[in-house]
Coordinates of C-alpha atoms and ligand atoms in Angstrom, one line a residue:
X1 CA 103.2 142.5 85.7
X2 CA 100.5 141.7 83.7
X3 CA 99.7 142.9 79.7
X4 CA 97.5 145.9 79.6
X5 CA 94.0 145.1 78.3
X6 CA 93.5 144.8 75.1
X7 CA 97.1 144.6 74.5
X8 CA 97.1 140.8 73.3
X9 CA 94.2 141.7 70.6
X10 CA 96.3 144.5 69.6
X11 CA 99.5 142.1 69.2
X12 CA 97.3 139.6 67.0
X13 CA 96.5 142.1 64.5
X14 CA 99.8 143.6 64.4
X15 CA 101.3 140.2 63.8
X16 CA 98.7 139.1 61.1
X17 CA 99.3 142.4 59.4
X18 CA 103.1 142.0 59.3
X19 CA 102.8 138.4 58.2
X20 CA 100.4 139.2 55.4
X21 CA 103.0 141.8 54.1
X22 CA 105.7 139.1 54.2
X23 CA 103.1 136.8 52.3
X24 CA 102.7 134.5 55.2
X25 CA 100.0 132.0 55.9
X26 CA 99.2 132.1 59.7
X27 CA 100.6 128.4 59.9
X28 CA 103.8 129.3 57.8
X29 CA 107.4 129.8 59.9
X30 CA 108.6 133.3 60.2
X31 CA 112.2 133.8 59.2
X32 CA 113.4 136.5 61.5
X33 CA 115.9 137.5 59.1
X34 CA 113.4 138.5 56.4
X35 CA 111.3 139.8 59.0
X36 CA 114.1 142.3 60.0
X37 CA 114.8 143.4 56.1
X38 CA 111.3 143.9 56.0
X39 CA 111.3 146.5 58.8
X40 CA 114.2 147.7 57.7
X41 CA 116.2 147.0 60.8
X42 CA 120.1 145.6 60.5
X43 CA 121.2 143.1 62.1
X44 CA 124.6 142.5 63.4
X45 CA 126.0 139.3 64.9
X46 CA 128.3 139.4 68.0
X47 CA 131.0 137.2 66.0
X48 CA 131.1 140.7 63.7
X49 CA 133.0 142.3 66.5
X50 CA 135.6 139.6 67.4
X51 CA 138.6 141.8 66.2
X52 CA 137.5 145.1 67.8
X53 CA 136.0 144.4 71.2
X54 CA 137.5 140.5 71.6
X55 CA 137.3 140.5 75.2
X56 CA 133.5 141.1 75.3
X57 CA 132.7 139.0 72.6
X58 CA 134.7 136.1 74.2
X59 CA 132.9 136.5 77.3
X60 CA 129.7 136.3 75.9
X61 CA 130.4 133.7 73.6
X62 CA 132.4 131.4 75.9
X63 CA 132.5 132.4 79.3
X64 CA 128.9 133.8 79.8
X65 CA 126.9 132.8 77.0
X66 CA 123.4 133.3 78.2
X67 CA 123.7 136.8 79.8
X68 CA 123.6 138.7 76.4
X69 CA 120.8 137.6 73.6
X70 CA 120.2 140.7 72.0
X71 CA 119.8 144.5 72.2
X72 CA 118.7 147.4 70.2
X73 CA 121.3 150.4 69.3
X74 CA 119.7 153.6 68.3
X75 CA 121.4 156.1 66.2
X76 CA 119.3 159.3 66.5
X77 CA 116.0 157.5 65.6
X78 CA 117.4 154.8 63.6
X79 CA 117.7 151.4 65.0
X80 CA 120.3 148.5 64.6
X81 CA 120.1 144.9 66.3
X82 CA 122.9 143.4 67.9
X83 CA 122.4 139.8 68.6
X84 CA 124.2 136.7 70.0
X85 CA 125.0 134.5 67.1
X86 CA 126.5 131.7 69.2
X87 CA 123.2 131.1 70.8
X88 CA 121.3 128.0 69.2
X89 CA 119.3 128.9 66.1
X90 CA 116.0 128.9 67.9
X91 CA 117.1 130.9 70.7
X92 CA 118.3 133.5 68.3
X93 CA 115.2 133.8 66.4
X94 CA 113.3 134.5 69.8
X95 CA 115.9 137.4 70.7
X96 CA 115.9 138.7 67.4
X97 CA 112.2 139.1 67.1
X98 CA 111.9 140.3 70.4
X99 CA 114.0 143.4 69.5
X100 CA 112.2 143.8 66.2
X101 CA 108.9 143.9 68.2
X102 CA 110.2 146.7 70.3
X103 CA 110.2 148.5 67.0
X104 CA 107.0 147.4 65.6
X105 CA 105.5 148.6 68.9
X106 CA 107.5 151.8 68.9
X107 CA 108.8 151.1 72.2
X108 CA 110.9 154.4 72.7
X109 CA 114.7 153.9 73.3
X110 CA 115.9 153.4 77.0
X111 CA 119.3 153.6 78.1
X112 CA 120.5 149.8 78.3
X113 CA 122.3 150.8 81.7
X114 CA 121.3 152.7 84.7
X115 CA 123.4 154.8 86.7
X116 CA 124.3 151.7 88.7
X117 CA 125.6 150.1 85.7
X118 CA 123.0 147.6 86.0
X119 CA 120.3 146.5 83.2
X120 CA 117.5 149.1 83.7
X121 CA 114.7 147.2 81.8
X122 CA 111.1 148.6 81.7
X123 CA 109.0 145.0 82.5
X124 CA 106.0 146.1 80.9
X125 CA 107.7 146.8 77.8
X126 CA 109.7 143.9 77.7
X127 CA 106.7 141.8 78.3
X128 CA 104.9 143.4 75.2
X129 CA 108.0 142.9 73.1
X130 CA 108.1 139.1 74.3
X131 CA 104.4 138.4 73.8
X132 CA 104.5 139.7 70.1
X133 CA 107.7 137.9 69.1
X134 CA 105.9 134.5 70.0
X135 CA 102.7 135.7 68.6
X136 CA 104.7 136.4 65.1
X137 CA 106.7 133.3 65.2
X138 CA 103.9 130.9 66.6
X139 CA 100.9 132.5 65.8
X140 CA 97.7 130.9 67.6
X141 CA 96.7 129.0 64.4
X142 CA 100.1 127.7 64.4
X143 CA 99.5 126.3 67.7
X144 CA 96.5 124.4 66.9
X145 CA 98.0 123.0 64.0
X146 CA 100.7 121.8 65.9
X147 CA 98.6 120.0 68.2
X148 CA 96.1 118.9 65.4
X149 CA 98.9 117.1 63.4
X150 CA 100.2 115.9 67.2
X151 CA 103.6 117.3 66.5
X152 CA 106.2 116.7 69.0
X153 CA 107.6 119.9 70.5
X154 CA 111.0 119.2 68.8
X155 CA 109.2 118.7 65.5
X156 CA 107.3 121.9 66.1
X157 CA 110.5 124.0 67.4
X158 CA 112.4 122.9 63.9
X159 CA 109.4 123.7 61.6
X160 CA 109.2 127.0 63.2
X161 CA 112.7 127.4 63.9
X162 CA 112.1 128.4 67.5
X163 CA 113.1 126.9 70.9
X164 CA 110.9 124.1 72.2
X165 CA 110.1 126.4 75.2
X166 CA 108.8 128.8 72.9
X167 CA 106.3 126.4 71.4
X168 CA 105.2 125.2 74.3
X169 CA 104.7 128.7 76.1
X170 CA 102.9 129.5 73.0
X171 CA 100.6 126.3 73.0
X172 CA 99.9 127.1 76.7
X173 CA 99.0 130.5 76.0
X174 CA 96.5 130.0 73.1
X175 CA 94.9 126.6 75.0
X176 CA 95.5 125.0 72.0
X177 CA 95.4 121.5 73.5
X178 CA 92.0 122.1 75.4
X179 CA 90.2 123.4 72.4
X180 CA 91.8 120.8 70.0
X181 CA 90.6 117.9 72.4
X182 CA 87.3 119.5 72.8
X183 CA 86.6 120.4 69.2
X184 CA 82.5 121.3 69.5
X185 CA 83.1 124.1 72.5
X186 CA 86.2 125.4 71.9
X187 CA 87.7 125.4 68.5
X188 CA 85.5 127.6 66.4
X189 CA 86.3 131.3 66.8
X190 CA 86.8 131.5 70.2
X191 CA 89.6 133.7 71.4
Ligands
LIG1 ZN1 113.3 143.7 75.5

């Protein structure tokens, strides 16, 4: 699946708009909890359901932790996000921001499970949410900053509150290394 034409530009301006509303500069880290309250989407950690549904919670927190990251639950048009708070903070940030991105992009609610009982996901919509989440958490300017400052992936992951994998992916997507290392032809205003 490839992102539709124009989506990346759209995502960048949406992300910038949201970051402006939060009073963040393009190299500032974004706190997904602040973002959630800004867009008025309540967040509930999986651990909150421990008493009500102990078995599923145990399953996703101890046995098969990677199976569940986050999901948007709809009540009419209202969204709320249930996320796996047993994951690392960096991973939680990405999962939460991914779900919020579905909201920002006004993706319609889709049934979480199809008739066969499998996750029924629309690949294009998923890619859009993942892309926007990456741009929100680690904007293009931030990737250039990380490379210019010669931060390690670990340092950048800590600064931006995300996983190393996300930092690495964003740096690759913006071509930050090439742009910083060849300033004359790449760094000025090229997108
Ligand atoms: Zn999704």
